[in-house]
Tab-separated table of N, CA and C in Angstrom:
chain	number	residue	atom	x	y	z
P	28	MET	N	38.227	134.160	97.035
P	28	MET	CA	37.209	133.942	96.017
P	28	MET	C	36.204	132.913	96.520
P	29	VAL	N	34.960	133.157	96.234
P	29	VAL	CA	33.867	132.294	96.661
P	29	VAL	C	33.827	131.045	95.786
P	30	ASP	N	33.649	129.885	96.462
P	30	ASP	CA	33.470	128.630	95.723
P	30	ASP	C	32.080	128.634	95.089
P	31	GLY	N	31.854	127.748	94.127
P	31	GLY	CA	30.536	127.621	93.508
P	31	GLY	C	30.363	128.548	92.320
P	32	ASP	N	29.234	128.404	91.646
P	32	ASP	CA	28.999	129.198	90.449
P	32	ASP	C	28.390	130.560	90.789
P	33	ARG	N	28.417	131.433	89.823
P	33	ARG	CA	27.946	132.816	90.015
P	33	ARG	C	26.462	132.857	90.387
P	34	GLU	N	25.661	132.015	89.768
P	34	GLU	CA	24.226	131.998	90.050
P	34	GLU	C	23.963	131.625	91.510
P	35	THR	N	24.670	130.622	92.021
P	35	THR	CA	24.514	130.215	93.420
P	35	THR	C	24.949	131.336	94.350
P	36	ARG	N	26.038	132.007	94.014
P	36	ARG	CA	26.532	133.125	94.821
P	36	ARG	C	25.501	134.251	94.864
P	37	GLU	N	24.945	134.599	93.711
P	37	GLU	CA	23.952	135.679	93.664
P	37	GLU	C	22.693	135.314	94.447
P	38	LEU	N	22.280	134.063	94.356
P	38	LEU	CA	21.122	133.599	95.113
P	38	LEU	C	21.404	133.670	96.615
P	39	PHE	N	22.625	133.266	97.009
P	39	PHE	CA	23.033	133.354	98.410
P	39	PHE	C	22.959	134.801	98.900
P	40	ILE	N	23.487	135.725	98.125
P	40	ILE	CA	23.488	137.138	98.516
P	40	ILE	C	22.056	137.626	98.694
P	41	GLU	N	21.213	137.366	97.716
P	41	GLU	CA	19.821	137.825	97.764
P	41	GLU	C	19.078	137.220	98.952
P	42	GLU	N	19.165	135.901	99.113
P	42	GLU	CA	18.444	135.238	100.197
P	42	GLU	C	18.988	135.636	101.564
P	43	SER	N	20.295	135.798	101.662
P	43	SER	CA	20.887	136.188	102.943
P	43	SER	C	20.453	137.578	103.350
P	44	LEU	N	20.494	138.514	102.413
P	44	LEU	CA	20.088	139.881	102.734
P	44	LEU	C	18.605	139.947	103.101
P	45	GLU	N	17.768	139.177	102.409
P	45	GLU	CA	16.347	139.120	102.748
P	45	GLU	C	16.151	138.520	104.143
P	46	GLY	N	16.852	137.431	104.418
P	46	GLY	CA	16.749	136.785	105.728
P	46	GLY	C	17.230	137.692	106.844
P	47	LEU	N	18.336	138.395	106.620
P	47	LEU	CA	18.862	139.305	107.634
P	47	LEU	C	17.908	140.471	107.873
P	48	GLN	N	17.267	140.953	106.823
P	48	GLN	CA	16.274	142.019	106.985
P	48	GLN	C	15.105	141.525	107.830
P	49	ARG	N	14.647	140.304	107.554
P	49	ARG	CA	13.540	139.716	108.315
P	49	ARG	C	13.939	139.545	109.786
P	50	VAL	N	15.144	139.027	110.023
P	50	VAL	CA	15.634	138.837	111.391
P	50	VAL	C	15.653	140.174	112.126
P	51	GLU	N	16.215	141.182	111.485
P	51	GLU	CA	16.310	142.494	112.126
P	51	GLU	C	14.920	143.053	112.450
P	52	GLU	N	14.008	142.968	111.504
P	52	GLU	CA	12.650	143.474	111.728
P	52	GLU	C	11.958	142.728	112.868
P	53	LEU	N	12.121	141.408	112.906
P	53	LEU	CA	11.499	140.617	113.967
P	53	LEU	C	12.084	140.956	115.335
P	54	LEU	N	13.402	141.109	115.383
P	54	LEU	CA	14.044	141.435	116.657
P	54	LEU	C	13.616	142.812	117.154
P	55	LEU	N	13.540	143.771	116.245
P	55	LEU	CA	13.165	145.127	116.642
P	55	LEU	C	11.690	145.227	117.024
P	56	ALA	N	10.859	144.382	116.416
P	56	ALA	CA	9.425	144.423	116.691
P	56	ALA	C	9.024	143.577	117.903
P	57	ALA	N	9.905	142.654	118.291
P	57	ALA	CA	9.565	141.745	119.394
P	57	ALA	C	9.455	142.519	120.706
P	58	GLU	N	8.485	142.134	121.475
P	58	GLU	CA	8.336	142.737	122.797
P	58	GLU	C	9.358	142.115	123.727
P	59	SER	N	9.686	142.840	124.807
P	59	SER	CA	10.606	142.250	125.771
P	59	SER	C	9.923	141.093	126.471
P	60	GLY	N	10.719	140.297	127.095
P	60	GLY	CA	10.202	139.101	127.733
P	60	GLY	C	10.579	137.881	126.917
P	61	ALA	N	9.972	136.786	127.242
P	61	ALA	CA	10.300	135.528	126.571
P	61	ALA	C	9.838	135.567	125.118
P	62	PRO	N	10.733	135.249	124.192
P	62	PRO	CA	10.348	135.236	122.779
P	62	PRO	C	9.417	134.065	122.486
P	63	SER	N	8.520	134.261	121.529
P	63	SER	CA	7.586	133.194	121.170
P	63	SER	C	8.314	132.078	120.421
P	64	LYS	N	7.703	130.900	120.453
P	64	LYS	CA	8.261	129.758	119.725
P	64	LYS	C	8.344	130.068	118.232
P	65	ASP	N	7.314	130.697	117.678
P	65	ASP	CA	7.321	131.031	116.245
P	65	ASP	C	8.467	131.977	115.893
P	66	LEU	N	8.709	132.963	116.757
P	66	LEU	CA	9.810	133.893	116.520
P	66	LEU	C	11.140	133.149	116.507
P	67	VAL	N	11.355	132.323	117.505
P	67	VAL	CA	12.610	131.580	117.602
P	67	VAL	C	12.766	130.653	116.400
P	68	ASP	N	11.705	129.980	115.994
P	68	ASP	CA	11.773	129.077	114.831
P	68	ASP	C	12.143	129.835	113.553
P	69	THR	N	11.536	130.998	113.356
P	69	THR	CA	11.825	131.790	112.155
P	69	THR	C	13.276	132.267	112.153
P	70	LEU	N	13.728	132.783	113.285
P	70	LEU	CA	15.119	133.242	113.384
P	70	LEU	C	16.079	132.074	113.144
P	71	PHE	N	15.784	130.930	113.753
P	71	PHE	CA	16.620	129.741	113.590
P	71	PHE	C	16.740	129.370	112.113
P	72	ARG	N	15.613	129.319	111.420
P	72	ARG	CA	15.616	128.921	109.997
P	72	ARG	C	16.450	129.885	109.153
P	73	ASP	N	16.318	131.186	109.411
P	73	ASP	CA	17.085	132.151	108.624
P	73	ASP	C	18.590	131.976	108.841
P	74	PHE	N	19.010	131.835	110.092
P	74	PHE	CA	20.438	131.636	110.352
P	74	PHE	C	20.914	130.288	109.811
P	75	HIS	N	20.064	129.265	109.902
P	75	HIS	CA	20.418	127.935	109.379
P	75	HIS	C	20.647	127.988	107.863
P	76	THR	N	19.783	128.694	107.156
P	76	THR	CA	19.926	128.816	105.699
P	76	THR	C	21.211	129.543	105.335
P	77	ILE	N	21.497	130.625	106.023
P	77	ILE	CA	22.729	131.374	105.759
P	77	ILE	C	23.939	130.495	106.033
P	78	LYS	N	23.924	129.786	107.160
P	78	LYS	CA	25.046	128.910	107.526
P	78	LYS	C	25.280	127.846	106.468
P	79	GLY	N	24.219	127.186	106.051
P	79	GLY	CA	24.353	126.086	105.102
P	79	GLY	C	24.893	126.528	103.758
P	80	THR	N	24.347	127.595	103.231
P	80	THR	CA	24.797	128.057	101.920
P	80	THR	C	26.196	128.646	102.003
P	81	ALA	N	26.502	129.333	103.101
P	81	ALA	CA	27.857	129.860	103.286
P	81	ALA	C	28.869	128.711	103.295
P	82	GLY	N	28.526	127.626	103.951
P	82	GLY	CA	29.408	126.462	103.976
P	82	GLY	C	29.628	125.894	102.588
P	83	PHE	N	28.551	125.800	101.821
P	83	PHE	CA	28.633	125.295	100.453
P	83	PHE	C	29.539	126.173	99.598
P	84	LEU	N	29.482	127.489	99.828
P	84	LEU	CA	30.268	128.431	99.030
P	84	LEU	C	31.674	128.669	99.593
P	85	GLY	N	32.002	128.021	100.703
P	85	GLY	CA	33.338	128.190	101.281
P	85	GLY	C	33.522	129.501	102.022
P	86	LEU	N	32.438	130.064	102.534
P	86	LEU	CA	32.493	131.327	103.268
P	86	LEU	C	32.539	131.003	104.765
P	87	ALA	N	33.727	130.692	105.244
P	87	ALA	CA	33.908	130.149	106.588
P	87	ALA	C	33.494	131.112	107.689
P	88	GLN	N	33.831	132.376	107.583
P	88	GLN	CA	33.511	133.327	108.646
P	88	GLN	C	32.004	133.594	108.731
P	89	ILE	N	31.364	133.707	107.591
P	89	ILE	CA	29.907	133.872	107.590
P	89	ILE	C	29.267	132.631	108.197
P	90	GLY	N	29.738	131.469	107.793
P	90	GLY	CA	29.215	130.224	108.337
P	90	GLY	C	29.415	130.114	109.834
P	91	LYS	N	30.579	130.520	110.312
P	91	LYS	CA	30.900	130.452	111.745
P	91	LYS	C	29.953	131.338	112.555
P	92	LEU	N	29.742	132.549	112.109
P	92	LEU	CA	28.885	133.481	112.840
P	92	LEU	C	27.412	133.053	112.775
P	93	ALA	N	26.967	132.615	111.617
P	93	ALA	CA	25.591	132.133	111.495
P	93	ALA	C	25.389	130.881	112.346
P	94	HIS	N	26.405	130.019	112.398
P	94	HIS	CA	26.313	128.794	113.190
P	94	HIS	C	26.203	129.111	114.681
P	95	ALA	N	27.000	130.054	115.158
P	95	ALA	CA	26.929	130.431	116.573
P	95	ALA	C	25.551	131.007	116.911
P	96	SER	N	24.977	131.758	115.994
P	96	SER	CA	23.633	132.312	116.193
P	96	SER	C	22.594	131.195	116.200
P	97	GLU	N	22.737	130.283	115.268
P	97	GLU	CA	21.843	129.131	115.192
P	97	GLU	C	21.939	128.292	116.469
P	98	ASP	N	23.156	128.115	116.985
P	98	ASP	CA	23.336	127.352	118.227
P	98	ASP	C	22.584	127.995	119.394
P	99	LEU	N	22.692	129.324	119.507
P	99	LEU	CA	21.969	130.034	120.565
P	99	LEU	C	20.465	129.796	120.425
P	100	LEU	N	19.958	129.952	119.235
P	100	LEU	CA	18.522	129.767	119.008
P	100	LEU	C	18.109	128.316	119.191
P	101	GLY	N	18.986	127.385	118.845
P	101	GLY	CA	18.712	125.965	119.067
P	101	GLY	C	18.582	125.644	120.554
P	102	LEU	N	19.463	126.224	121.363
P	102	LEU	CA	19.363	126.034	122.813
P	102	LEU	C	18.059	126.611	123.350
P	103	LEU	N	17.685	127.765	122.829
P	103	LEU	CA	16.434	128.391	123.260
P	103	LEU	C	15.230	127.549	122.833
P	104	ARG	N	15.267	127.012	121.617
P	104	ARG	CA	14.186	126.127	121.153
P	104	ARG	C	14.069	124.902	122.044
P	105	ASP	N	15.225	124.324	122.394
P	105	ASP	CA	15.223	123.146	123.267
P	105	ASP	C	14.608	123.481	124.629
P	106	ARG	N	14.975	124.642	125.150
P	106	ARG	CA	14.430	125.077	126.442
P	106	ARG	C	12.916	125.228	126.334
P	107	GLN	N	12.454	125.856	125.263
P	107	GLN	CA	11.014	126.047	125.087
P	107	GLN	C	10.295	124.711	124.943
P	108	ALA	N	10.883	123.787	124.179
P	108	ALA	CA	10.244	122.490	123.944
P	108	ALA	C	10.151	121.662	125.221
P	109	SER	N	11.150	121.782	126.088
P	109	SER	CA	11.158	120.988	127.317
P	109	SER	C	10.272	121.587	128.400
P	110	GLY	N	9.908	122.849	128.233
P	110	GLY	CA	9.100	123.517	129.254
P	110	GLY	C	9.909	123.912	130.478
P	111	ALA	N	11.222	123.785	130.391
P	111	ALA	CA	12.084	124.130	131.522
P	111	ALA	C	12.057	125.636	131.764
P	112	SER	N	12.211	125.995	133.015
P	112	SER	CA	12.273	127.413	133.348
P	112	SER	C	13.744	127.817	133.455
P	113	GLY	N	13.952	129.070	133.635
P	113	GLY	CA	15.308	129.573	133.779
P	113	GLY	C	15.458	130.869	133.016
P	114	PRO	N	16.606	131.487	133.182
P	114	PRO	CA	16.829	132.773	132.518
P	114	PRO	C	16.879	132.631	131.000
P	115	ILE	N	16.402	133.665	130.332
P	115	ILE	CA	16.404	133.725	128.865
P	115	ILE	C	17.287	134.907	128.469
P	116	PRO	N	18.252	134.688	127.574
P	116	PRO	CA	19.086	135.818	127.156
P	116	PRO	C	18.291	136.809	126.307
P	117	ASP	N	18.730	138.028	126.331
P	117	ASP	CA	18.120	139.071	125.507
P	117	ASP	C	18.544	138.822	124.062
P	118	LEU	N	17.577	138.578	123.194
P	118	LEU	CA	17.903	138.251	121.807
P	118	LEU	C	18.399	139.447	120.998
P	119	THR	N	18.401	140.631	121.600
P	119	THR	CA	18.995	141.766	120.887
P	119	THR	C	20.498	141.555	120.687
P	120	VAL	N	21.066	140.547	121.351
P	120	VAL	CA	22.464	140.181	121.110
P	120	VAL	C	22.671	139.825	119.630
P	121	LEU	N	21.582	139.478	118.948
P	121	LEU	CA	21.673	139.106	117.534
P	121	LEU	C	21.716	140.304	116.592
P	122	ILE	N	21.377	141.493	117.071
P	122	ILE	CA	21.379	142.662	116.181
P	122	ILE	C	22.786	142.983	115.666
P	123	PRO	N	23.820	143.005	116.517
P	123	PRO	CA	25.175	143.209	115.974
P	123	PRO	C	25.619	142.070	115.046
P	124	VAL	N	25.099	140.876	115.287
P	124	VAL	CA	25.392	139.739	114.409
P	124	VAL	C	24.833	140.024	113.014
P	125	VAL	N	23.606	140.509	112.969
P	125	VAL	CA	22.979	140.855	111.686
P	125	VAL	C	23.827	141.900	110.964
P	126	ASP	N	24.289	142.904	111.700
P	126	ASP	CA	25.124	143.953	111.096
P	126	ASP	C	26.414	143.373	110.511
P	127	LYS	N	27.070	142.496	111.262
P	127	LYS	CA	28.313	141.875	110.776
P	127	LYS	C	28.044	141.006	109.548
P	128	LEU	N	27.003	140.183	109.624
P	128	LEU	CA	26.689	139.313	108.489
P	128	LEU	C	26.331	140.125	107.251
P	129	ARG	N	25.564	141.177	107.454
P	129	ARG	CA	25.194	142.033	106.321
P	129	ARG	C	26.455	142.641	105.679
P	130	ALA	N	27.400	143.076	106.501
P	130	ALA	CA	28.651	143.645	105.975
P	130	ALA	C	29.448	142.588	105.214
P	131	MET	N	29.506	141.380	105.749
P	131	MET	CA	30.270	140.319	105.078
P	131	MET	C	29.604	139.900	103.774
P	132	VAL	N	28.281	139.795	103.770
P	132	VAL	CA	27.569	139.456	102.535
P	132	VAL	C	27.764	140.571	101.509
P	133	GLY	N	27.790	141.810	101.978
P	133	GLY	CA	28.078	142.936	101.083
P	133	GLY	C	29.449	142.820	100.449
P	134	CYS	N	30.428	142.363	101.215
P	134	CYS	CA	31.771	142.151	100.657
P	134	CYS	C	31.755	141.053	99.603
P	135	VAL	N	30.990	139.996	99.865
P	135	VAL	CA	30.880	138.925	98.864
P	135	VAL	C	30.326	139.503	97.567
P	136	ARG	N	29.332	140.361	97.690
P	136	ARG	CA	28.740	140.991	96.507
P	136	ARG	C	29.758	141.886	95.789
P	137	GLU	N	30.512	142.680	96.551
P	137	GLU	CA	31.411	143.681	95.966
P	137	GLU	C	32.764	143.134	95.528
P	138	ILE	N	33.365	142.279	96.375
P	138	ILE	CA	34.749	141.852	96.085
P	138	ILE	C	34.903	140.334	95.998
P	139	ASP	N	33.765	139.616	96.035
P	139	ASP	CA	33.764	138.166	95.870
P	139	ASP	C	34.510	137.441	96.996
P	140	GLU	N	34.533	138.042	98.187
P	140	GLU	CA	35.063	137.377	99.384
P	140	GLU	C	34.435	138.028	100.608
P	141	GLU	N	34.617	137.391	101.759
P	141	GLU	CA	33.973	137.869	102.984
P	141	GLU	C	34.546	139.181	103.502
P	142	GLY	N	35.776	139.468	103.185
P	142	GLY	CA	36.429	140.651	103.735
P	142	GLY	C	37.006	140.347	105.103
P	143	ASP	N	37.619	141.348	105.686
P	143	ASP	CA	38.282	141.199	106.980
P	143	ASP	C	37.427	141.874	108.044
P	144	HIS	N	36.767	141.078	108.871
P	144	HIS	CA	35.860	141.599	109.895
P	144	HIS	C	36.227	141.001	111.240
P	145	ASP	N	36.270	141.841	112.260
P	145	ASP	CA	36.553	141.393	113.615
P	145	ASP	C	35.275	140.815	114.218
P	146	LEU	N	35.287	139.523	114.469
P	146	LEU	CA	34.103	138.841	114.993
P	146	LEU	C	34.221	138.532	116.482
P	147	GLU	N	35.339	138.899	117.091
P	147	GLU	CA	35.611	138.494	118.469
P	147	GLU	C	34.514	138.944	119.439
P	148	GLU	N	34.117	140.197	119.370
P	148	GLU	CA	33.126	140.707	120.325
P	148	GLU	C	31.760	140.052	120.143
P	149	VAL	N	31.288	139.948	118.903
P	149	VAL	CA	29.962	139.343	118.699
P	149	VAL	C	29.971	137.861	119.036
P	150	MET	N	31.072	137.173	118.744
P	150	MET	CA	31.167	135.754	119.103
P	150	MET	C	31.177	135.588	120.623
P	151	SER	N	31.861	136.486	121.323
P	151	SER	CA	31.895	136.447	122.788
P	151	SER	C	30.502	136.710	123.363
P	152	ASP	N	29.795	137.669	122.797
P	152	ASP	CA	28.436	137.973	123.264
P	152	ASP	C	27.500	136.791	123.034
P	153	LEU	N	27.646	136.118	121.895
P	153	LEU	CA	26.823	134.939	121.625
P	153	LEU	C	27.147	133.815	122.612
P	154	ALA	N	28.432	133.632	122.905
P	154	ALA	CA	28.836	132.604	123.867
P	154	ALA	C	28.266	132.912	125.254
P	155	ASP	N	28.289	134.187	125.644
P	155	ASP	CA	27.703	134.582	126.937
P	155	ASP	C	26.206	134.266	126.967
P	156	ALA	N	25.516	134.563	125.887
P	156	ALA	CA	24.074	134.294	125.807
P	156	ALA	C	23.803	132.788	125.863
P	157	GLN	N	24.663	131.999	125.220
P	157	GLN	CA	24.503	130.544	125.266
P	157	GLN	C	24.700	130.031	126.695
P	158	ARG	N	25.660	130.611	127.418
P	158	ARG	CA	25.900	130.186	128.804
P	158	ARG	C	24.674	130.446	129.681
P	159	VAL	N	23.950	131.519	129.412
P	159	VAL	CA	22.721	131.805	130.165
P	159	VAL	C	21.759	130.624	130.037
P	160	LEU	N	21.693	130.036	128.852
P	160	LEU	CA	20.755	128.936	128.610
P	160	LEU	C	21.267	127.584	129.095
P	161	THR	N	22.559	127.466	129.296
P	161	THR	CA	23.102	126.164	129.694
P	161	THR	C	23.452	126.085	131.169
P	162	GLN	N	23.370	127.202	131.879
P	162	GLN	CA	23.663	127.153	133.320
P	162	GLN	C	22.505	126.504	134.046
P	163	PRO	N	22.811	125.779	135.113
P	163	PRO	CA	21.723	125.151	135.874
P	163	PRO	C	20.813	126.211	136.488
P	164	SER	N	19.493	125.917	136.476
P	164	SER	CA	18.565	126.918	137.030
P	164	SER	C	18.496	126.858	138.534
């Protein structure tokens, strides 16, 4: 069962689904190559919002996956801000994350809990993408 009141839960569901739709549209519309700072900032904010509210509501798995996505984008933002060169991971790694988060948010809507979802592969892919950004150039 989700912590917090029903109104907060419904707001979380609505905002999360809107944010995930925006993330998916941005990822699909983005050209290959280095993502723009604005794109990375927008994606970061959407995952940050999902992570924060999921934490407040006691949705640990949603929070964990959103946090790992936010961490990847945070590393990319840091790289962009420093002007450092080096390999950039393909941000399409976030598309399966969006699918998993959307499914978990759907479970919150339907059964008032995250449901049972295997996150191992998407978490591993996110970790691989993070390593691309943290390896010495």
